[in-house]
Amino acid sequence: MKDFTYYNPTDIRFGDYIDAQLAKVVAHFGQKVLLVYGGHSIKKNGLYQRVIDLLKGFDIVELAGIEPNPKIDSVRAGVKLAQDRDVVLAVGGGSVIDAAKVIATAAHYDGDAWDLVVDRDLAQKQTMLPLVDIVTLAATGSEMNVNAVISDPSQNAKVGARCPNPPAVSFLDPRLTFTVPASQTAAGSMDIFSHLCEQYFDRSDSNDVSKGMIEGLMQTVTRWAPVAINKPDSLDARANLMWAATNACSGLVGAGTESRWSCHAMEHQLSAVYDVTHGVGLGILTPRWMQYVLDHDESTAKLFARFGHRVWDLPVLGNVHNRAQEAIDATWSWIFGLGFGMTLPEIGIKDEAHFAEMAKTAAAGGLDHAYLPLDAQAVEDIYRASITPGIH
Amino acid sequence: MKDFTYYNPTDIRFGDYIDAQLAKVVAHFGQKVLLVYGGHSIKKNGLYQRVIDLLKGFDIVELAGIEPNPKIDSVRAGVKLAQDRDVVLAVGGGSVIDAAKVIATAAHYDGDAWDLVVDRDLAQKQTMLPLVDIVTLAATGSEMNVNAVISDPSQNAKVGARCPNPPAVSFLDPRLTFTVPASQTAAGSMDIFSHLCEQYFDRSDSNDVSKGMIEGLMQTVTRWAPVAINKPDSLDARANLMWAATNACSGLVGAGTESRWSCHAMEHQLSAVYDVTHGVGLGILTPRWMQYVLDHDESTAKLFARFGHRVWDLPVLGNVHNRAQEAIDATWSWIFGLGFGMTLPEIGIKDEAHFAEMAKTAAAGGLDHAYLPLDAQAVEDIYRASITPGIH
């Protein structure tokens, strides 16, 4: 186990707390609110009107239209609106919360918000507006961490920023996710699972606190994602996915590990260039990455075999390599069952023209220190392996 | 999953951070320090002198001699010393941190500190001094929660208090536990395991986030406790036990569950009347409690069987009752292996004179809403079952 520090003061209200507590929580920070949200879904399902009704009497300015893979131009628009605000209220999924985080961080910054996305030290020096959020999608876990991923399409860039504070208060009501379509439930579940994989596969195999808690969360996601997809108003399924998403990304289960988030680094390039759904990109890349790792470093078989036993309930029978392969196959099967395309061509990526450049950028993000160190060639190989069906 | 709120702002510094950061952290709160510690162990192992050296120039007042099962008179003595202090620094195990918590809470209270132990609402209204701690024993998890257990021998009382805040900053360096004797390592590990059991056995069987993370922590404790007992300077073992202890009691893994801590309620009476080591009392009671539960409610077999599979790696073979029994037997074997006495007479409790009264008090603490509701007679039966060897 590596030394670590952990401090996470987000105040979580999980369940049916919005009606009773939202106005009080927001009022604690002030009356001038910047309300940030995405497209039409919260207008369609009534959440927008519910929030407006609950905040009657507050001075509310709105920023609508935050897109998936949120763009820096949306953030810039938000910063202009945020300057005289007391508090930012984000209502949406990870994209909305991510954008709101950077808006809150840049509200009193004189330069361009993109500076704070790319320069983590500079971001830490800002006085961030307090952020309250209402989560509408179980996926990124943005509701309990300082991270935000922002894209700049003008330079095909997708960058992970670090804000000075996590959200002050996050409302998580799983009932709000009953209306999430199956495809987004699937992509969100894959995102959760990937966050867990990224932290699980590290070299400190003595960190059983981390590995044990992650295995428990992996079992939770793999059990409940299919239920939520098939029965969207299952409160048990939605609650388990939502709380697993938060815990997967709060920093706690990764404490003491050394992880480089290889699949995320590779997927961010896919999203930046092709604007694909993050979770779908991860679903395609993750089993190929696993296969590449096992094929290139037999010493990883032991951890894959443990993963197979603890997460997929595979028996401890046969040699460790075969058990590792079965674990990867089981991972493939579960992702396949989520129902989205499992090759790049199926999600519209039919050329390889950008692979070399994408691989270079992804590898440069620290993948030389990943679980299996990856150079640009290795990343390119994994992209290419994602074109053809299957992993064998 | 039940609705819940979760907010835990303790700043954790896990690893080798004390030398570089202690003075800075304490100075953040002020120069006037109340240093609280226990017996001679931190003087013998050099930690006391190290802390004094690091805090050269601070105005330090000391309260030594906090005992296991900390007594209200020690708290009262601390409150007298705390009134002009800026910060309380606790150096020790759970007893020291518990006492320091209540001292910090009562520092500016006009009445008797015991009022704040028994009246949780009154305690919440106090302005608590900031508390910094250095943990020297992996057990109670007091370093990341608001709880404190205080005894008043004059009335055979042992009561769980709730303070307004958890520790502000907790330093956890597993190297500090290398000198913990095997018997205390065993008792501490049993305490961790019991905290996990108390939260695991609840009726909301759909809360897989909680159950999954707890299973991971249980595996961690059961794997590493014997290692730490046999090889006290195993950093892997000490680190896993220390971080598992914190996570077992931070409130996170119990979020969304409804638990009544049956074994703790029963053990607190044992400790209050006979002053036994908390972890040892739990080790004796826990398997008897499990057996009583299974014997009296067959519907609990399913969860015991899951516990057996996930924690003890028992195969999913045979009927659910037998698998449940095997899980309880496996629990017994592990506790037995920790090396302390497994019957009440072995730890010096040779009469039953107080059982009826103890059982009445324990049951009155909400055990009518426990996983298996327990009345005074049931508790008395469990005490009596703890006199004879074995559980069958």
XYZ file of N, CA, C and O in Angstrom, chain A residues 72 75 79 101-128 146 148 150 159-164:
160
model
N -15.566 23.427 -23.782
C -15.021 24.597 -23.093
C -15.851 25.848 -23.402
O -15.961 26.732 -22.545
N -18.473 26.113 -20.906
C -17.894 26.576 -19.636
C -17.685 28.088 -19.685
O -18.026 28.809 -18.742
N -19.084 30.908 -17.141
C -18.231 31.788 -16.329
C -18.744 33.221 -16.379
O -18.774 33.918 -15.362
N -18.468 22.450 -12.281
C -17.281 22.532 -11.416
C -16.273 23.537 -11.945
O -15.720 24.340 -11.194
N -16.024 23.450 -13.250
C -15.006 24.357 -13.824
C -15.557 25.776 -13.889
O -14.818 26.747 -13.666
N -16.837 25.916 -14.135
C -17.455 27.253 -14.087
C -17.275 27.848 -12.692
O -16.864 29.001 -12.532
N -17.564 27.033 -11.665
C -17.438 27.525 -10.281
C -15.993 27.884 -9.950
O -15.722 28.825 -9.204
N -15.070 27.125 -10.533
C -13.643 27.382 -10.269
C -13.175 28.655 -10.976
O -12.358 29.411 -10.444
N -13.684 28.875 -12.185
C -13.197 29.991 -13.016
C -13.996 31.278 -12.810
O -13.659 32.311 -13.402
N -15.003 31.225 -11.950
C -15.914 32.375 -11.827
C -15.174 33.675 -11.520
O -15.530 34.737 -12.028
N -14.135 33.582 -10.706
C -13.422 34.806 -10.330
C -12.007 34.838 -10.900
O -11.144 35.546 -10.387
N -11.798 34.073 -11.959
C -10.479 34.052 -12.612
C -10.491 35.029 -13.777
O -11.466 35.071 -14.541
N -9.428 35.798 -13.921
C -9.408 36.860 -14.935
C -9.148 36.344 -16.348
O -9.596 36.940 -17.322
N -8.420 35.235 -16.467
C -8.051 34.751 -17.796
C -9.104 33.841 -18.396
O -10.276 33.864 -18.007
N -8.687 32.999 -19.320
C -9.586 32.079 -20.010
C -9.731 30.784 -19.196
O -8.744 30.233 -18.684
N -10.955 30.275 -19.095
C -11.222 29.077 -18.281
C -10.370 27.880 -18.712
O -10.043 27.018 -17.883
N -10.014 27.808 -19.969
C -9.206 26.664 -20.445
C -7.860 26.600 -19.716
O -7.318 25.507 -19.510
N -7.329 27.777 -19.333
C -6.078 27.790 -18.550
C -6.199 26.888 -17.323
O -5.260 26.166 -16.963
N -7.367 26.930 -16.681
C -7.560 26.194 -15.432
C -7.809 24.714 -15.684
O -7.616 23.873 -14.796
N -8.241 24.394 -16.902
C -8.408 22.983 -17.264
C -7.041 22.332 -17.443
O -6.799 21.224 -16.941
N -6.154 23.021 -18.095
C -4.863 22.401 -18.429
C -3.809 22.602 -17.334
O -2.838 21.847 -17.272
N -3.994 23.597 -16.473
C -2.976 23.888 -15.449
C -3.573 23.605 -14.059
O -4.255 24.434 -13.464
N -3.269 22.409 -13.542
C -3.892 21.993 -12.281
C -3.436 22.844 -11.095
O -4.202 23.085 -10.168
N -2.194 23.288 -11.116
C -1.707 24.129 -10.014
C -2.440 25.469 -10.000
O -2.820 25.969 -8.940
N -2.600 26.026 -11.174
C -3.316 27.308 -11.274
C -4.769 27.144 -10.798
O -5.307 28.005 -10.090
N -5.380 26.021 -11.174
C -6.765 25.767 -10.758
C -6.876 25.726 -9.230
O -7.817 26.271 -8.649
N -5.894 25.106 -8.582
C -5.935 24.981 -7.112
C -5.916 26.333 -6.413
O -6.361 26.462 -5.277
N -5.374 27.334 -7.084
C -5.239 28.658 -6.446
C -6.515 29.479 -6.519
O -6.583 30.560 -5.940
N -7.505 29.010 -7.251
C -8.729 29.798 -7.417
C -9.660 29.646 -6.213
O -9.653 28.622 -5.536
N -10.449 30.675 -5.974
C -11.511 30.581 -4.972
C -12.771 30.110 -5.685
O -13.365 30.838 -6.476
N -13.115 28.874 -5.413
C -14.221 28.245 -6.141
C -15.563 28.603 -5.498
O -15.681 28.598 -4.271
N -13.116 16.022 -7.130
C -12.703 17.343 -7.641
C -12.450 17.311 -9.149
O -12.016 18.314 -9.722
N -12.967 16.993 -13.304
C -13.875 17.422 -14.367
C -13.166 17.188 -15.691
O -11.989 17.498 -15.816
N -13.120 18.141 -19.598
C -13.625 19.176 -20.500
C -12.961 19.017 -21.868
O -11.773 18.709 -21.956
N -9.533 16.937 -21.729
C -8.540 17.036 -20.667
C -9.222 16.886 -19.303
O -10.303 17.429 -19.063
N -8.561 16.176 -18.411
C -9.059 16.023 -17.051
C -8.556 17.142 -16.157
O -7.349 17.265 -15.929
N -9.474 17.964 -15.668
C -9.103 19.075 -14.791
C -9.273 18.669 -13.335
O -9.975 17.701 -13.028
N -8.624 19.411 -12.436
C -8.806 19.222 -10.989
C -9.238 20.546 -10.381
O -8.515 21.536 -10.485
N -10.393 20.538 -9.753
C -10.904 21.762 -9.137
C -10.476 21.817 -7.667
O -10.087 20.810 -7.084
N -10.533 23.004 -7.056
C -10.063 23.104 -5.665
C -10.919 22.308 -4.684
O -10.400 21.787 -3.694
